[in-house]
mmCIF file of C-alpha atoms and ligand atoms in Angstrom:
data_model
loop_
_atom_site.group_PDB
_atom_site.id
_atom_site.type_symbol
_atom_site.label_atom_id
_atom_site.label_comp_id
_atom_site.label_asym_id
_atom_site.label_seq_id
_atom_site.Cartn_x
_atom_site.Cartn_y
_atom_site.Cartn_z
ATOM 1 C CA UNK M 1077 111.043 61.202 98.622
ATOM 2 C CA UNK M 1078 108.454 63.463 97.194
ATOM 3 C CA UNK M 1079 105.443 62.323 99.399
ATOM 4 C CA UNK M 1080 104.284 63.462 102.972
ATOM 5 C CA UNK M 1081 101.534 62.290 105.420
ATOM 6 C CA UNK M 1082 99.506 64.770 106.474
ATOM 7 C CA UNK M 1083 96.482 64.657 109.490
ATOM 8 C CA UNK M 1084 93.761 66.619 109.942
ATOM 9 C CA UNK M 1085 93.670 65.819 113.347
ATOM 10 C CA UNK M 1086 90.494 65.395 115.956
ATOM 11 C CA UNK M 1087 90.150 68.981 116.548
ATOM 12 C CA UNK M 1088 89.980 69.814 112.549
ATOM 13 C CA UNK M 1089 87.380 67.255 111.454
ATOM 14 C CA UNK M 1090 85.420 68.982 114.488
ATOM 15 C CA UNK M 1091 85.622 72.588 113.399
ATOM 16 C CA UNK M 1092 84.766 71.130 110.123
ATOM 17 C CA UNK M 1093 88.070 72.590 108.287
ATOM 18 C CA UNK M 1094 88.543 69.387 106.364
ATOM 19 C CA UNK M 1095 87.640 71.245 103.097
ATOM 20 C CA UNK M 1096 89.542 74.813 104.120
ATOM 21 C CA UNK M 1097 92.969 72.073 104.272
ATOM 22 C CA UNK M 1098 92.443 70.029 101.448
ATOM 23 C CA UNK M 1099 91.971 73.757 99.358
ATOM 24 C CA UNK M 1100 95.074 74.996 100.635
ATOM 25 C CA UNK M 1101 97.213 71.831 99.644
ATOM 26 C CA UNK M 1102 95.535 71.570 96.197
ATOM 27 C CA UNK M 1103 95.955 75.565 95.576
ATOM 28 C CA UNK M 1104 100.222 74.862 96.281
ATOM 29 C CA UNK M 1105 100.355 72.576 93.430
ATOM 30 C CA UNK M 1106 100.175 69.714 95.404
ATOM 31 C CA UNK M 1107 98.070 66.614 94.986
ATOM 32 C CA UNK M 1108 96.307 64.050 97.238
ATOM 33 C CA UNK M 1109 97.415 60.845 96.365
ATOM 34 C CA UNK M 1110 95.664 58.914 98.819
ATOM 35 C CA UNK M 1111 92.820 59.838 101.788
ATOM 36 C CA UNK M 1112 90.693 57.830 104.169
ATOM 37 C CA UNK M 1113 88.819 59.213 107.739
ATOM 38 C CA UNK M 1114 89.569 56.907 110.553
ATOM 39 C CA UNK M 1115 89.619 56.819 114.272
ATOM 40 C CA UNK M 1116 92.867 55.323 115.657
ATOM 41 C CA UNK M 1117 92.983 53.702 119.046
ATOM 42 C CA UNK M 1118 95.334 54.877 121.698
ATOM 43 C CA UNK M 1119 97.825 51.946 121.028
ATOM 44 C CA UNK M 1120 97.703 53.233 117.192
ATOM 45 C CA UNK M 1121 98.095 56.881 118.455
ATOM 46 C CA UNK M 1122 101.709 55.560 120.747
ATOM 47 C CA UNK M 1123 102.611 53.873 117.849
ATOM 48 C CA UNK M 1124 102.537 56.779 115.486
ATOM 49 C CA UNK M 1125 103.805 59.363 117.830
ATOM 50 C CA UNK M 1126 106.319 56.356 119.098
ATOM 51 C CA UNK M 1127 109.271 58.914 119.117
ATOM 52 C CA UNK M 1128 107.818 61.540 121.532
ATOM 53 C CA UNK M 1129 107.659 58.673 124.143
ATOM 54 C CA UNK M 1130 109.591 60.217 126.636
ATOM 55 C CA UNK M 1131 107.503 63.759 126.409
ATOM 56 C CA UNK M 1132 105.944 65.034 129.131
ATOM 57 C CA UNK M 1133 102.765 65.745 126.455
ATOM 58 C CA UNK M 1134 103.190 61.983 124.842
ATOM 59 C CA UNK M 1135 100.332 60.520 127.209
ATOM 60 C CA UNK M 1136 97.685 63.585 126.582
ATOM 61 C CA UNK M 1137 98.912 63.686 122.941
ATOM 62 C CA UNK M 1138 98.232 60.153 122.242
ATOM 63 C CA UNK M 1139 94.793 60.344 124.037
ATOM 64 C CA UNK M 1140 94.007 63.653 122.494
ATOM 65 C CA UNK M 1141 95.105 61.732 118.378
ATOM 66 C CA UNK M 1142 92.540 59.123 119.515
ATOM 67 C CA UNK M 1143 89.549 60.900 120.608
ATOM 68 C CA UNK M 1144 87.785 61.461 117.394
ATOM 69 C CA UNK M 1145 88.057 60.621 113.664
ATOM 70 C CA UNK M 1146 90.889 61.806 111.808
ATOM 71 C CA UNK M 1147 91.497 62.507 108.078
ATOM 72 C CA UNK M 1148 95.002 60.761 106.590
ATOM 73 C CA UNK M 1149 96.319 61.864 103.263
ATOM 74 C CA UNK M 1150 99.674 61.080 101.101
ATOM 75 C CA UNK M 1151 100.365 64.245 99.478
ATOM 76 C CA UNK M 1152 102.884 64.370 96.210
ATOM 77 C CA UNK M 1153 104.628 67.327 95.185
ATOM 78 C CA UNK M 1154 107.942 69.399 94.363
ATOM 79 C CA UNK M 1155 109.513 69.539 97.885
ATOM 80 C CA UNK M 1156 106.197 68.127 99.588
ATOM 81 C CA UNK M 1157 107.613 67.618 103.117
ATOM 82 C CA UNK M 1158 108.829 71.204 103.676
ATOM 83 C CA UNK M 1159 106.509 73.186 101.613
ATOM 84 C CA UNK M 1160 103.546 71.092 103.453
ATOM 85 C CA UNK M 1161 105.143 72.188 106.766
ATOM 86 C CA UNK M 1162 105.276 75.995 105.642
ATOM 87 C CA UNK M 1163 101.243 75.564 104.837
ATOM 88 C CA UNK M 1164 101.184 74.363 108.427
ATOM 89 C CA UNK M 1165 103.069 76.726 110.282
ATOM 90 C CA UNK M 1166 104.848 76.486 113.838
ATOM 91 C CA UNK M 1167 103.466 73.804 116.175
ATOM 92 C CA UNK M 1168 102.811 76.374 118.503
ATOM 93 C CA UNK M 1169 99.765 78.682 116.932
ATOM 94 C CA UNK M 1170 101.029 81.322 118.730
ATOM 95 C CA UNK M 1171 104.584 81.434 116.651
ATOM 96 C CA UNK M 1172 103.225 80.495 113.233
ATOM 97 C CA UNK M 1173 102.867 82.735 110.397
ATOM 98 C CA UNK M 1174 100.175 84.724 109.275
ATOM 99 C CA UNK M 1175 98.040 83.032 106.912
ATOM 100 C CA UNK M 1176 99.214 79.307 107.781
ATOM 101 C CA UNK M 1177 96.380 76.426 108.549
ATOM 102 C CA UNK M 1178 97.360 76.874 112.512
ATOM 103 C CA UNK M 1179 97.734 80.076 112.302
ATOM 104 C CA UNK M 1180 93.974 80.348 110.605
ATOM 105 C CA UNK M 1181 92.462 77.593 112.800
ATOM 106 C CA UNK M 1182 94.359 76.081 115.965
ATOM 107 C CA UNK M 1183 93.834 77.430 119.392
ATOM 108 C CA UNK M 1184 96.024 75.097 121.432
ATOM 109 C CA UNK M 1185 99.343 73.888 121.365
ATOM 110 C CA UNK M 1186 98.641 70.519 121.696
ATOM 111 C CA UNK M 1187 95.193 70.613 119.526
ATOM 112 C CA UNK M 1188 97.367 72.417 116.414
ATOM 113 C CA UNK M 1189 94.744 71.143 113.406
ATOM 114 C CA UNK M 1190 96.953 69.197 111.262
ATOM 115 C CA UNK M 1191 99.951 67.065 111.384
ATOM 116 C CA UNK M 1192 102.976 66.833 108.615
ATOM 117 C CA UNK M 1193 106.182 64.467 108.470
ATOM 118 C CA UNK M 1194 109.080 66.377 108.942
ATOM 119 C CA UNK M 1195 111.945 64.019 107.007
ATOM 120 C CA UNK M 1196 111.935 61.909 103.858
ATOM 121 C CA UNK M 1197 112.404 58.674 106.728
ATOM 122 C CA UNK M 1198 109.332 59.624 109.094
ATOM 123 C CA UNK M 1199 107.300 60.278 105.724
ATOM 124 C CA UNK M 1200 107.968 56.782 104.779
ATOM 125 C CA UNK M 1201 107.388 55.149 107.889
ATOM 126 C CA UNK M 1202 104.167 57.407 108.753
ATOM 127 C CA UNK M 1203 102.517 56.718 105.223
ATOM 128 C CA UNK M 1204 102.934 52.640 105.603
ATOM 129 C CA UNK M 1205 101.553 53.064 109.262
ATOM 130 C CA UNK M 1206 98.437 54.266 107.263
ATOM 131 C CA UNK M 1207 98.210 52.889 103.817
ATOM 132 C CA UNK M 1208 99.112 49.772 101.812
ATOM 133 C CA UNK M 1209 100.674 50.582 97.874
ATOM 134 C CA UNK M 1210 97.620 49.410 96.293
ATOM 135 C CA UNK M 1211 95.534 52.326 98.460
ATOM 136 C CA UNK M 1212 98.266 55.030 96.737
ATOM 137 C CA UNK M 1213 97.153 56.168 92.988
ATOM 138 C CA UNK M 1214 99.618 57.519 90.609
ATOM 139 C CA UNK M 1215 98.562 60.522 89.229
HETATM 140 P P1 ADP I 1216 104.951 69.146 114.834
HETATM 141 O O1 ADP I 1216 103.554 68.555 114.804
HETATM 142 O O2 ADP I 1216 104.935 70.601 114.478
HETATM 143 O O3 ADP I 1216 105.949 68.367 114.021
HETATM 144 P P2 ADP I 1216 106.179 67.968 117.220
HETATM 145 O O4 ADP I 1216 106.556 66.825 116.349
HETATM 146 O O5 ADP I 1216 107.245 68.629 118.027
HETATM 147 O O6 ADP I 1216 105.435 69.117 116.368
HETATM 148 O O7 ADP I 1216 105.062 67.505 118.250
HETATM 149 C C1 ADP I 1216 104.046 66.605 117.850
HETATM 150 C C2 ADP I 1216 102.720 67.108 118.368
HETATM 151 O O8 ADP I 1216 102.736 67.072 119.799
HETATM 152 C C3 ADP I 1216 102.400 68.578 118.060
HETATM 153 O O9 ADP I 1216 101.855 68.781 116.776
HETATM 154 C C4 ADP I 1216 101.390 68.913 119.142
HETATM 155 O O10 ADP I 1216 100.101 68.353 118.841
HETATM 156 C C5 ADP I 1216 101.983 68.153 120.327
HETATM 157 N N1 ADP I 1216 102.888 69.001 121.121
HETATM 158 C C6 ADP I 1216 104.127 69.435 120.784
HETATM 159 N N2 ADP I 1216 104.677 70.179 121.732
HETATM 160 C C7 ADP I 1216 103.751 70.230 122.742
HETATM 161 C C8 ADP I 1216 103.701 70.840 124.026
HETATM 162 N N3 ADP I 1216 104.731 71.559 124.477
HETATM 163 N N4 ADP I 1216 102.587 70.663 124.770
HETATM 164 C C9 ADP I 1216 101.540 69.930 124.328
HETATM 165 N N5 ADP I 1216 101.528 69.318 123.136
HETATM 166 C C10 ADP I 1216 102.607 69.459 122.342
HETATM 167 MG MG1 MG I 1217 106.559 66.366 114.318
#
């Protein structure tokens, strides 16, 4: 699998760093394949983040996902999932690396900017959560 899902979640589209994350992916040599802004509904945001269920932060998480529109995108690229992940940084701002998105622009654990997959099986099932194949260009 050479495709992720990424999120620019609520708190991104409001500090208006949609265009500062899009520059960073395309400046790593990788390439939107697919992007839509949406607002999900709680029941979306449980069924996306159904495998943090039992976390103490699942019921603020999921609220937090559905409070304002998000951005989705299907990124392609030469080891997508992790290299996507190192553009990210640690969940926590406080532990990621200098120069990473939350790093740059998160100020809140739980409000962290963007969201990646982290396997080639949670990349599959977050991109169909998302997007049909005929909403995915080949480039
Ligand atoms: P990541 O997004 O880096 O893959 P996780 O999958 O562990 O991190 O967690 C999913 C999301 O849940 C995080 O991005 C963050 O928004 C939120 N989160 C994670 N840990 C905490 C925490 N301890 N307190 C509050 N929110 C958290
Ligand atoms: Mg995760």
């Amino acid at each position: 699998m050479k495709r992720t899902l990424s999120i620019i979640k609520p708190d991104g589209v409001a500090k208006d760093v949609i265009g500062e994350v899009i520059k960073r992916i395309e400046s790593n040599q990788l390439k939107i394949i697919a992007m839509k802004m949406l607002q999900m509904t709680k029941t979306q945001a449980e069924g996306f983040y159904a495998v943090h269920k039992e976390r103490p932060f699942f019921d603020s998480l999921t609220d937090f996902m559905a409070s304002g529109p998000i951005v989705v995108m299907v990124i392609e690229g030469k080891n997508v999932i992790d290299k996507y992940r190192e553009l990210m940084g640690a969940t926590n701002f406080e532990e990621a690396a200098e120069g990473t998105i939350r790093k740059d622009f998160a100020t809140d654990i739980e409000k962290n900017v963007v969201h990646g997959s982290d396997s080639p099986e949670t990349a599959a099932f977050e991109i169909a959560y998302f997007f049909n194949t005929f909403e995915i260009a080949s480039r």
